[in-house]
Coordinates of N, CA and C and ligand atoms in Angstrom, one line a residue:
M1 N 24.8 139.0 93.6 CA 25.4 138.0 92.7 C 25.2 138.4 91.3
S2 N 24.1 138.9 90.9 CA 23.8 139.3 89.5 C 24.6 140.5 89.0
N3 N 25.1 141.3 90.0 CA 25.9 142.5 89.6 C 27.3 142.1 89.4
R4 N 27.7 140.9 89.6 CA 29.1 140.5 89.5 C 29.5 140.4 88.0
V5 N 30.8 140.7 87.8 CA 31.3 140.6 86.5 C 31.9 139.2 86.3
P6 N 31.4 138.5 85.3 CA 31.9 137.1 85.0 C 33.2 137.2 84.3
L7 N 34.2 136.4 84.8 CA 35.5 136.4 84.2 C 35.9 134.9 83.9
A8 N 36.7 134.7 82.9 CA 37.3 133.4 82.7 C 38.7 133.4 83.3
V9 N 39.0 132.3 84.1 CA 40.3 132.2 84.6 C 41.1 131.1 83.8
L10 N 42.2 131.5 83.3 CA 43.0 130.6 82.5 C 44.2 130.0 83.3
V11 N 44.3 128.7 83.2 CA 45.3 128.0 84.1 C 46.1 127.0 83.3
S12 N 47.2 126.6 83.9 CA 48.0 125.5 83.3 C 48.5 124.5 84.3
G13 N 48.3 124.8 85.6 CA 49.1 124.0 86.6 C 48.3 123.8 87.9
G14 N 49.0 124.2 89.0 CA 48.5 123.9 90.3 C 47.3 124.6 90.7
G15 N 47.1 125.8 90.2 CA 45.9 126.5 90.4 C 45.7 127.1 91.8
T16 N 46.9 127.4 92.5 CA 46.7 128.0 93.8 C 46.2 129.4 93.7
N17 N 46.5 130.2 92.6 CA 45.9 131.5 92.4 C 44.4 131.4 92.1
L18 N 44.1 130.4 91.3 CA 42.6 130.2 91.0 C 41.9 129.9 92.4
Q19 N 42.5 129.1 93.2 CA 41.9 128.8 94.5 C 41.7 130.1 95.3
S20 N 42.7 131.0 95.3 CA 42.5 132.3 96.1 C 41.4 133.1 95.5
I21 N 41.2 133.0 94.2 CA 40.1 133.8 93.5 C 38.8 133.2 93.9
I22 N 38.7 131.8 93.8 CA 37.5 131.1 94.2 C 37.1 131.5 95.6
E23 N 38.1 131.5 96.5 CA 37.8 131.8 97.9 C 37.3 133.3 98.1
A24 N 37.9 134.2 97.3 CA 37.4 135.6 97.3 C 36.0 135.7 96.9
T25 N 35.6 134.9 95.9 CA 34.2 135.0 95.4 C 33.1 134.5 96.4
R26 N 33.6 133.9 97.5 CA 32.7 133.5 98.5 C 32.2 134.7 99.4
D27 N 32.9 135.8 99.3 CA 32.4 137.0 100.0 C 31.3 137.6 99.1
P28 N 30.1 137.8 99.7 CA 29.0 138.4 98.9 C 29.3 139.8 98.4
K29 N 30.3 140.5 99.0 CA 30.6 141.8 98.5 C 31.6 141.8 97.3
Y30 N 32.1 140.6 97.0 CA 33.1 140.5 95.9 C 32.4 140.8 94.6
S31 N 33.1 141.5 93.7 CA 32.5 142.0 92.5 C 32.7 141.2 91.2
A32 N 33.5 140.1 91.3 CA 33.8 139.3 90.1 C 33.3 137.9 90.4
D33 N 33.0 137.2 89.4 CA 32.7 135.8 89.5 C 33.5 135.0 88.5
V34 N 33.8 133.7 88.8 CA 34.5 132.9 87.9 C 33.4 132.2 87.0
A35 N 33.4 132.6 85.7 CA 32.3 132.0 84.8 C 32.8 130.7 84.3
V36 N 34.1 130.5 84.1 CA 34.6 129.3 83.6 C 36.1 129.2 83.8
V37 N 36.6 128.0 84.0 CA 38.1 127.9 84.1 C 38.6 127.1 82.9
I38 N 39.5 127.7 82.2 CA 40.0 127.2 80.9 C 41.5 126.8 81.1
S39 N 41.8 125.6 80.7 CA 43.2 125.0 80.8 C 43.7 124.8 79.4
D40 N 45.0 124.9 79.3 CA 45.6 124.6 78.0 C 46.1 123.2 78.0
R41 N 45.8 122.4 79.0 CA 46.2 121.0 79.0 C 45.2 120.3 80.0
P42 N 45.0 119.0 79.7 CA 44.2 118.2 80.7 C 45.0 117.7 81.9
G43 N 44.3 117.3 82.9 CA 44.9 116.6 84.0 C 45.6 117.4 85.0
V44 N 45.4 118.7 85.0 CA 46.1 119.6 86.0 C 45.3 119.8 87.2
K45 N 46.0 120.1 88.3 CA 45.3 120.2 89.6 C 44.3 121.4 89.6
A46 N 44.6 122.4 88.8 CA 43.7 123.6 88.7 C 42.3 123.1 88.3
L47 N 42.2 122.2 87.4 CA 40.9 121.7 86.9 C 40.2 121.0 88.0
D48 N 40.9 120.2 88.8 CA 40.3 119.6 90.0 C 39.7 120.6 90.9
R49 N 40.5 121.7 91.2 CA 40.0 122.7 92.1 C 38.8 123.3 91.6
A50 N 38.7 123.6 90.2 CA 37.5 124.2 89.6 C 36.3 123.3 89.8
R51 N 36.5 122.0 89.5 CA 35.4 121.1 89.6 C 34.9 121.0 91.1
E52 N 35.9 120.9 92.0 CA 35.5 120.9 93.4 C 34.6 122.1 93.8
A53 N 34.9 123.2 93.2 CA 34.1 124.4 93.5 C 32.9 124.5 92.6
G54 N 32.6 123.5 91.8 CA 31.4 123.5 91.0 C 31.4 124.4 89.8
L55 N 32.6 124.7 89.4 CA 32.7 125.7 88.2 C 32.9 124.9 86.9
P56 N 32.3 125.5 85.8 CA 32.5 124.9 84.5 C 34.0 124.9 84.1
T57 N 34.4 123.9 83.4 CA 35.8 123.8 83.0 C 35.8 123.5 81.5
V58 N 36.8 124.0 80.8 CA 37.1 123.7 79.4 C 38.6 123.5 79.2
V59 N 38.9 122.4 78.5 CA 40.3 122.2 78.1 C 40.5 122.6 76.6
V60 N 41.3 123.5 76.4 CA 41.7 123.8 75.0 C 43.1 123.4 74.9
D61 N 43.3 122.1 74.4 CA 44.6 121.5 74.5 C 45.5 122.0 73.5
W62 N 46.6 122.7 74.0 CA 47.5 123.4 73.2 C 48.2 122.4 72.2
S63 N 48.3 121.1 72.6 CA 49.0 120.2 71.7 C 48.1 119.8 70.5
D64 N 46.8 120.2 70.5 CA 46.0 120.0 69.4 C 46.1 121.1 68.3
Y65 N 46.9 122.1 68.6 CA 46.9 123.3 67.7 C 48.4 123.5 67.2
D66 N 48.5 123.8 65.9 CA 49.8 124.2 65.5 C 49.8 125.7 65.1
D67 N 48.8 126.4 65.6 CA 48.7 127.8 65.2 C 48.2 128.6 66.4
R68 N 48.9 129.6 66.8 CA 48.6 130.3 68.0 C 47.3 131.1 67.9
G69 N 47.0 131.5 66.6 CA 45.8 132.3 66.4 C 44.5 131.4 66.6
A70 N 44.6 130.2 66.1 CA 43.4 129.3 66.2 C 43.2 128.9 67.7
F71 N 44.4 128.6 68.4 CA 44.3 128.3 69.8 C 43.6 129.5 70.6
T72 N 44.1 130.7 70.3 CA 43.6 131.9 70.9 C 42.1 132.0 70.7
N73 N 41.7 131.8 69.5 CA 40.3 132.0 69.1 C 39.4 131.0 69.9
E74 N 39.9 129.8 70.0 CA 39.2 128.8 70.8 C 39.1 129.1 72.3
V75 N 40.2 129.6 72.8 CA 40.1 130.1 74.2 C 39.1 131.2 74.4
C76 N 39.2 132.2 73.5 CA 38.3 133.3 73.6 C 36.8 132.9 73.4
D77 N 36.6 132.0 72.5 CA 35.2 131.5 72.2 C 34.7 130.8 73.5
A78 N 35.5 130.0 74.1 CA 35.1 129.2 75.3 C 34.8 130.2 76.4
A79 N 35.6 131.3 76.5 CA 35.3 132.3 77.6 C 34.0 133.0 77.3
E80 N 33.8 133.4 76.0 CA 32.6 134.1 75.7 C 31.3 133.2 75.8
D81 N 31.5 132.0 75.4 CA 30.4 131.1 75.5 C 29.8 130.9 76.9
H82 N 30.7 131.2 77.9 CA 30.3 131.1 79.3 C 30.0 132.5 79.8
G83 N 29.9 133.5 79.0 CA 29.5 134.8 79.4 C 30.7 135.6 80.0
A84 N 31.9 135.2 79.9 CA 33.0 135.9 80.5 C 33.2 137.3 79.8
E85 N 33.5 138.3 80.6 CA 33.7 139.6 80.0 C 35.2 140.0 80.1
G86 N 36.0 139.1 80.7 CA 37.4 139.4 80.8 C 38.2 138.1 81.0
L87 N 39.5 138.1 80.9 CA 40.3 136.9 81.1 C 41.3 137.2 82.2
V88 N 41.4 136.2 83.1 CA 42.4 136.3 84.2 C 43.4 135.2 84.0
L89 N 44.7 135.6 83.7 CA 45.7 134.6 83.4 C 46.4 134.2 84.8
A90 N 46.1 133.1 85.3 CA 46.5 132.7 86.6 C 47.4 131.5 86.5
G91 N 48.7 131.7 86.2 CA 49.6 130.6 85.9 C 49.4 130.0 84.6
F92 N 48.9 130.7 83.6 CA 48.6 130.2 82.3 C 49.9 130.3 81.5
M93 N 50.4 129.2 81.0 CA 51.7 129.1 80.4 C 51.8 129.3 78.9
R94 N 50.8 129.8 78.3 CA 50.7 130.1 76.8 C 50.6 131.6 76.6
I95 N 51.2 131.9 75.4 CA 51.1 133.3 75.0 C 49.9 133.4 74.0
L96 N 48.9 134.3 74.3 CA 47.8 134.4 73.5 C 48.1 135.4 72.3
A97 N 47.5 135.1 71.2 CA 47.7 136.0 70.0 C 47.0 137.3 70.3
P98 N 47.4 138.4 69.5 CA 46.9 139.7 69.8 C 45.3 139.8 69.6
A99 N 44.8 138.8 68.9 CA 43.3 138.8 68.7 C 42.6 138.8 70.1
A100 N 43.2 138.2 71.1 CA 42.6 138.1 72.4 C 42.4 139.5 73.0
I101 N 43.4 140.4 72.7 CA 43.3 141.8 73.2 C 42.2 142.5 72.5
D102 N 42.0 142.3 71.2 CA 40.9 142.9 70.4 C 39.6 142.5 71.0
R103 N 39.5 141.2 71.4 CA 38.2 140.7 71.9 C 37.9 141.1 73.3
F104 N 39.0 141.3 74.1 CA 38.8 141.7 75.6 C 39.7 142.9 75.9
P105 N 39.4 144.0 75.2 CA 40.3 145.1 75.4 C 40.3 145.7 76.8
G106 N 41.5 145.8 77.4 CA 41.6 146.3 78.7 C 41.0 145.4 79.8
R107 N 40.8 144.2 79.4 CA 40.1 143.2 80.3 C 40.8 141.9 80.4
I108 N 42.2 141.9 80.2 CA 43.0 140.7 80.4 C 44.1 141.1 81.4
V109 N 44.2 140.3 82.4 CA 45.2 140.5 83.4 C 46.0 139.3 83.7
N110 N 47.3 139.5 84.1 CA 48.2 138.4 84.3 C 49.0 138.6 85.6
I111 N 49.4 137.5 86.2 CA 50.3 137.7 87.4 C 51.6 137.0 87.1
H112 N 52.7 137.7 87.6 CA 54.0 137.3 87.2 C 54.9 137.3 88.5
P113 N 55.6 136.2 88.7 CA 56.4 136.1 90.0 C 57.8 136.7 89.9
A114 N 57.8 138.0 89.5 CA 59.0 138.8 89.6 C 58.6 140.2 89.4
L115 N 59.6 141.1 89.6 CA 59.3 142.6 89.5 C 59.6 142.9 88.0
L116 N 58.6 142.9 87.2 CA 58.8 143.3 85.8 C 59.2 144.7 85.7
P117 N 60.1 145.1 84.7 CA 60.5 144.3 83.5 C 61.6 143.3 83.8
A118 N 62.0 143.1 85.1 CA 63.0 142.1 85.3 C 62.4 140.7 85.2
F119 N 63.2 139.8 84.6 CA 62.9 138.4 84.6 C 61.5 138.1 84.0
P120 N 61.2 138.5 82.8 CA 60.0 138.0 82.1 C 60.2 136.5 81.8
G121 N 59.1 135.9 81.3 CA 59.2 134.5 80.9 C 58.8 133.5 81.9
A122 N 58.9 132.3 81.5 CA 58.3 131.2 82.3 C 59.2 130.7 83.5
H123 N 60.4 131.3 83.7 CA 61.2 130.7 84.8 C 61.7 131.9 85.6
A124 N 60.8 132.8 86.0 CA 61.2 134.0 86.6 C 61.8 133.8 88.0
V125 N 61.3 132.9 88.8 CA 61.9 132.7 90.1 C 63.3 132.2 90.0
D126 N 63.5 131.2 89.2 CA 64.8 130.6 89.0 C 65.8 131.6 88.4
D127 N 65.3 132.4 87.4 CA 66.1 133.4 86.8 C 66.6 134.5 87.8
A128 N 65.6 134.9 88.7 CA 66.0 135.9 89.7 C 67.0 135.4 90.6
L129 N 66.8 134.1 91.1 CA 67.8 133.5 92.0 C 69.2 133.3 91.3
A130 N 69.1 132.9 90.1 CA 70.4 132.7 89.4 C 71.2 134.0 89.2
Y131 N 70.4 135.0 89.0 CA 71.0 136.3 88.8 C 71.7 136.9 90.1
G132 N 71.1 136.4 91.2 CA 71.6 136.9 92.5 C 71.0 138.1 93.0
V133 N 69.8 138.4 92.5 CA 69.1 139.7 93.0 C 68.8 139.5 94.5
T134 N 68.8 140.6 95.2 CA 68.4 140.5 96.6 C 67.0 141.0 96.9
I135 N 66.4 141.6 95.8 CA 65.0 142.0 95.8 C 64.3 141.4 94.6
T136 N 63.2 140.7 94.9 CA 62.3 140.3 93.7 C 60.9 140.6 94.2
G137 N 59.9 139.9 93.6 CA 58.5 140.2 94.0 C 57.5 139.7 93.1
V138 N 56.4 140.4 93.0 CA 55.2 140.0 92.3 C 54.7 141.2 91.4
T139 N 54.3 140.9 90.2 CA 53.7 141.9 89.3 C 52.4 141.5 88.9
I140 N 51.4 142.3 89.0 CA 50.0 142.1 88.4 C 49.9 143.1 87.3
H141 N 49.6 142.7 86.1 CA 49.6 143.7 85.0 C 48.5 143.4 84.0
F142 N 48.1 144.4 83.2 CA 47.3 144.2 82.0 C 48.2 143.5 81.0
V143 N 47.5 142.7 80.1 CA 48.2 142.0 79.0 C 48.1 142.9 77.8
D144 N 49.3 143.1 77.2 CA 49.3 143.8 75.9 C 49.9 142.8 74.8
E145 N 50.3 143.4 73.7 CA 50.8 142.5 72.6 C 52.1 141.8 72.9
Q146 N 52.9 142.4 73.9 CA 54.2 141.8 74.2 C 54.1 141.0 75.4
V147 N 55.0 140.0 75.6 CA 55.0 139.1 76.7 C 55.4 139.8 78.0
D148 N 54.6 139.6 79.0 CA 55.0 140.1 80.4 C 55.3 141.6 80.3
H149 N 54.5 142.4 79.7 CA 54.8 143.8 79.3 C 53.8 144.8 79.6
G150 N 52.5 144.5 79.7 CA 51.5 145.5 79.7 C 51.5 146.4 81.0
P151 N 50.7 147.4 81.0 CA 50.6 148.4 82.1 C 50.5 147.7 83.5
I152 N 51.3 148.1 84.4 CA 51.4 147.5 85.8 C 50.3 148.0 86.7
I153 N 49.5 147.0 87.2 CA 48.4 147.3 88.1 C 49.0 147.3 89.5
Y154 N 49.9 146.4 89.9 CA 50.3 146.3 91.3 C 51.7 145.6 91.3
Q155 N 52.6 146.1 92.1 CA 53.8 145.3 92.4 C 54.1 145.3 93.9
E156 N 54.7 144.2 94.3 CA 55.1 144.2 95.7 C 56.5 143.5 95.7
A157 N 57.4 144.1 96.4 CA 58.8 143.6 96.5 C 59.0 142.7 97.7
L158 N 59.9 141.8 97.5 CA 60.2 140.9 98.6 C 61.8 140.8 98.6
A159 N 62.3 140.8 99.8 CA 63.8 140.6 99.9 C 64.1 139.1 99.8
V160 N 65.1 138.8 99.0 CA 65.6 137.4 98.9 C 66.5 137.2 100.1
M161 N 66.2 136.2 100.9 CA 67.0 135.9 102.1 C 68.3 135.2 101.7
P162 N 69.4 135.5 102.4 CA 70.7 134.9 102.0 C 70.5 133.4 102.0
G163 N 71.0 132.8 100.9 CA 70.9 131.3 100.8 C 69.5 130.7 100.6
E164 N 68.6 131.6 100.4 CA 67.2 131.1 100.3 C 67.0 130.1 99.1
E165 N 66.3 129.0 99.4 CA 66.1 128.0 98.3 C 64.9 128.4 97.5
R166 N 64.8 127.9 96.3 CA 63.8 128.2 95.4 C 62.4 128.0 96.0
E167 N 62.2 126.9 96.7 CA 60.8 126.5 97.2 C 60.4 127.6 98.2
A168 N 61.3 128.0 99.1 CA 61.0 128.9 100.1 C 60.6 130.3 99.5
L169 N 61.4 130.7 98.6 CA 61.1 132.0 97.9 C 59.8 131.9 97.2
Q170 N 59.6 130.8 96.4 CA 58.4 130.7 95.7 C 57.1 130.7 96.6
A171 N 57.3 130.1 97.7 CA 56.1 130.1 98.7 C 55.8 131.5 99.2
R172 N 56.9 132.3 99.4 CA 56.6 133.7 99.9 C 56.0 134.5 98.8
I173 N 56.5 134.3 97.5 CA 55.9 135.0 96.4 C 54.5 134.6 96.2
Q174 N 54.2 133.4 96.3 CA 52.8 132.9 96.1 C 51.9 133.5 97.2
A175 N 52.4 133.6 98.4 CA 51.6 134.2 99.5 C 51.1 135.6 99.1
V176 N 52.1 136.4 98.5 CA 51.7 137.7 98.0 C 50.7 137.6 96.9
E177 N 50.9 136.7 96.0 CA 50.0 136.6 94.9 C 48.6 136.3 95.4
H178 N 48.5 135.3 96.3 CA 47.2 134.9 96.8 C 46.4 136.0 97.5
R179 N 47.2 136.9 98.1 CA 46.6 138.1 98.8 C 46.2 139.2 97.9
M180 N 47.0 139.4 96.8 CA 46.8 140.6 96.0 C 46.0 140.4 94.7
F181 N 46.1 139.2 94.1 CA 45.5 139.0 92.8 C 43.9 139.1 93.0
P182 N 43.3 138.5 94.0 CA 41.9 138.8 94.2 C 41.5 140.2 94.4
V183 N 42.4 141.0 95.0 CA 42.1 142.4 95.3 C 42.2 143.1 93.9
A184 N 43.2 142.9 93.1 CA 43.3 143.5 91.8 C 42.1 143.1 90.9
I185 N 41.7 141.9 90.9 CA 40.6 141.4 90.1 C 39.3 142.1 90.5
D186 N 39.1 142.3 91.8 CA 37.9 143.0 92.3 C 37.9 144.4 91.8
A187 N 39.1 145.1 91.9 CA 39.2 146.5 91.4 C 38.9 146.5 89.9
L188 N 39.4 145.6 89.1 CA 39.1 145.5 87.7 C 37.6 145.4 87.5
A189 N 37.0 144.5 88.2 CA 35.5 144.2 88.0 C 34.7 145.5 88.4
R190 N 35.2 146.2 89.3 CA 34.4 147.4 89.8 C 34.7 148.6 88.8
G191 N 35.6 148.4 87.8 CA 35.9 149.5 86.9 C 36.8 150.6 87.5
R192 N 37.5 150.2 88.5 CA 38.4 151.1 89.3 C 39.8 151.2 88.7
L193 N 40.1 150.4 87.7 CA 41.5 150.4 87.2 C 41.5 151.2 85.8
H194 N 42.2 152.3 85.8 CA 42.2 153.1 84.6 C 43.5 153.1 84.0
I195 N 43.6 152.6 82.7 CA 44.9 152.6 82.0 C 45.2 154.0 81.5
E196 N 46.3 154.6 81.9 CA 46.7 155.9 81.4 C 48.1 155.8 80.8
G197 N 48.2 155.4 79.6 CA 49.6 155.2 79.0 C 50.1 153.9 79.6
R198 N 51.4 154.0 80.1 CA 52.0 152.9 80.8 C 51.5 152.7 82.2
M199 N 50.8 153.7 82.7 CA 50.4 153.7 84.1 C 49.0 153.2 84.3
V200 N 48.7 152.6 85.4 CA 47.3 152.3 85.8 C 47.0 153.1 87.1
R201 N 45.9 153.8 86.9 CA 45.4 154.6 88.1 C 44.3 153.8 88.8
W202 N 44.5 153.7 90.1 CA 43.5 153.0 90.9 C 42.5 154.1 91.4
E203 N 41.3 154.1 90.9 CA 40.3 155.0 91.4 C 39.9 154.6 92.8
Q204 N 39.8 155.6 93.7 CA 39.5 155.3 95.1 C 38.1 154.7 95.2
A205 N 37.9 153.8 96.2 CA 36.6 153.1 96.4 C 35.6 154.1 96.9
Ligands
GRF301 C1 52.3 131.8 89.8 O1 53.5 131.9 90.6 C2 52.3 132.9 88.8 O2 52.9 134.0 89.1 C3 53.0 132.3 87.6 O3 52.6 130.9 87.6 C4 52.4 130.5 89.0 C5 51.1 129.8 89.0 O4 50.8 129.1 90.1 N1 52.6 133.0 86.4 P1 49.4 128.5 90.4 O5 49.0 127.6 89.2 O6 48.4 129.6 90.6 O7 49.5 127.7 91.7

């Protein structure tokens, strides 16, 4: 337990990815721990999930801020106050200011429900369906100064079934997310992810 790397998980909504991370931490061999769950809004299911798991929670309410920098500093302070050494963006719907990258260099990861660089932004599943793509997927990546842009840690493609509804596609995307985000976070915590320019090299276990 003591060798585990403490991380802050940032959420805005349902928290199903948070749940998959919480469940992964139940394995004694897992290398990361959730030090704190930080939400940009009150009253979301993700906060309930955190409390049910006995994890500390902090709400840094976006609506209280008119400045992205001040909001970012508060989020980073809350993470550091709980001993977090990195940030995991798990359905976090806010863009952090570049100051976050200075404070957690190479230690901020995000999950995105499309194959970046296709369909960045907050409506990736809808955008992919509206475009009519027949392949979409999941991207796990480091966060850099641009939105949905940093070096790619892992991608997995999914075929879009003919006539598939949004809910069905999203469920299949989330199944991939819940399987792979904990794996990527474990690799990050073990120091096995090496950023080499745009590429991320996975060091063998
Ligand atoms: C996920 O699909 C993630 O890719 C996107 O937001 C969704 C969050 O879902 N960034 P949840 O809150 O983890 O259930």
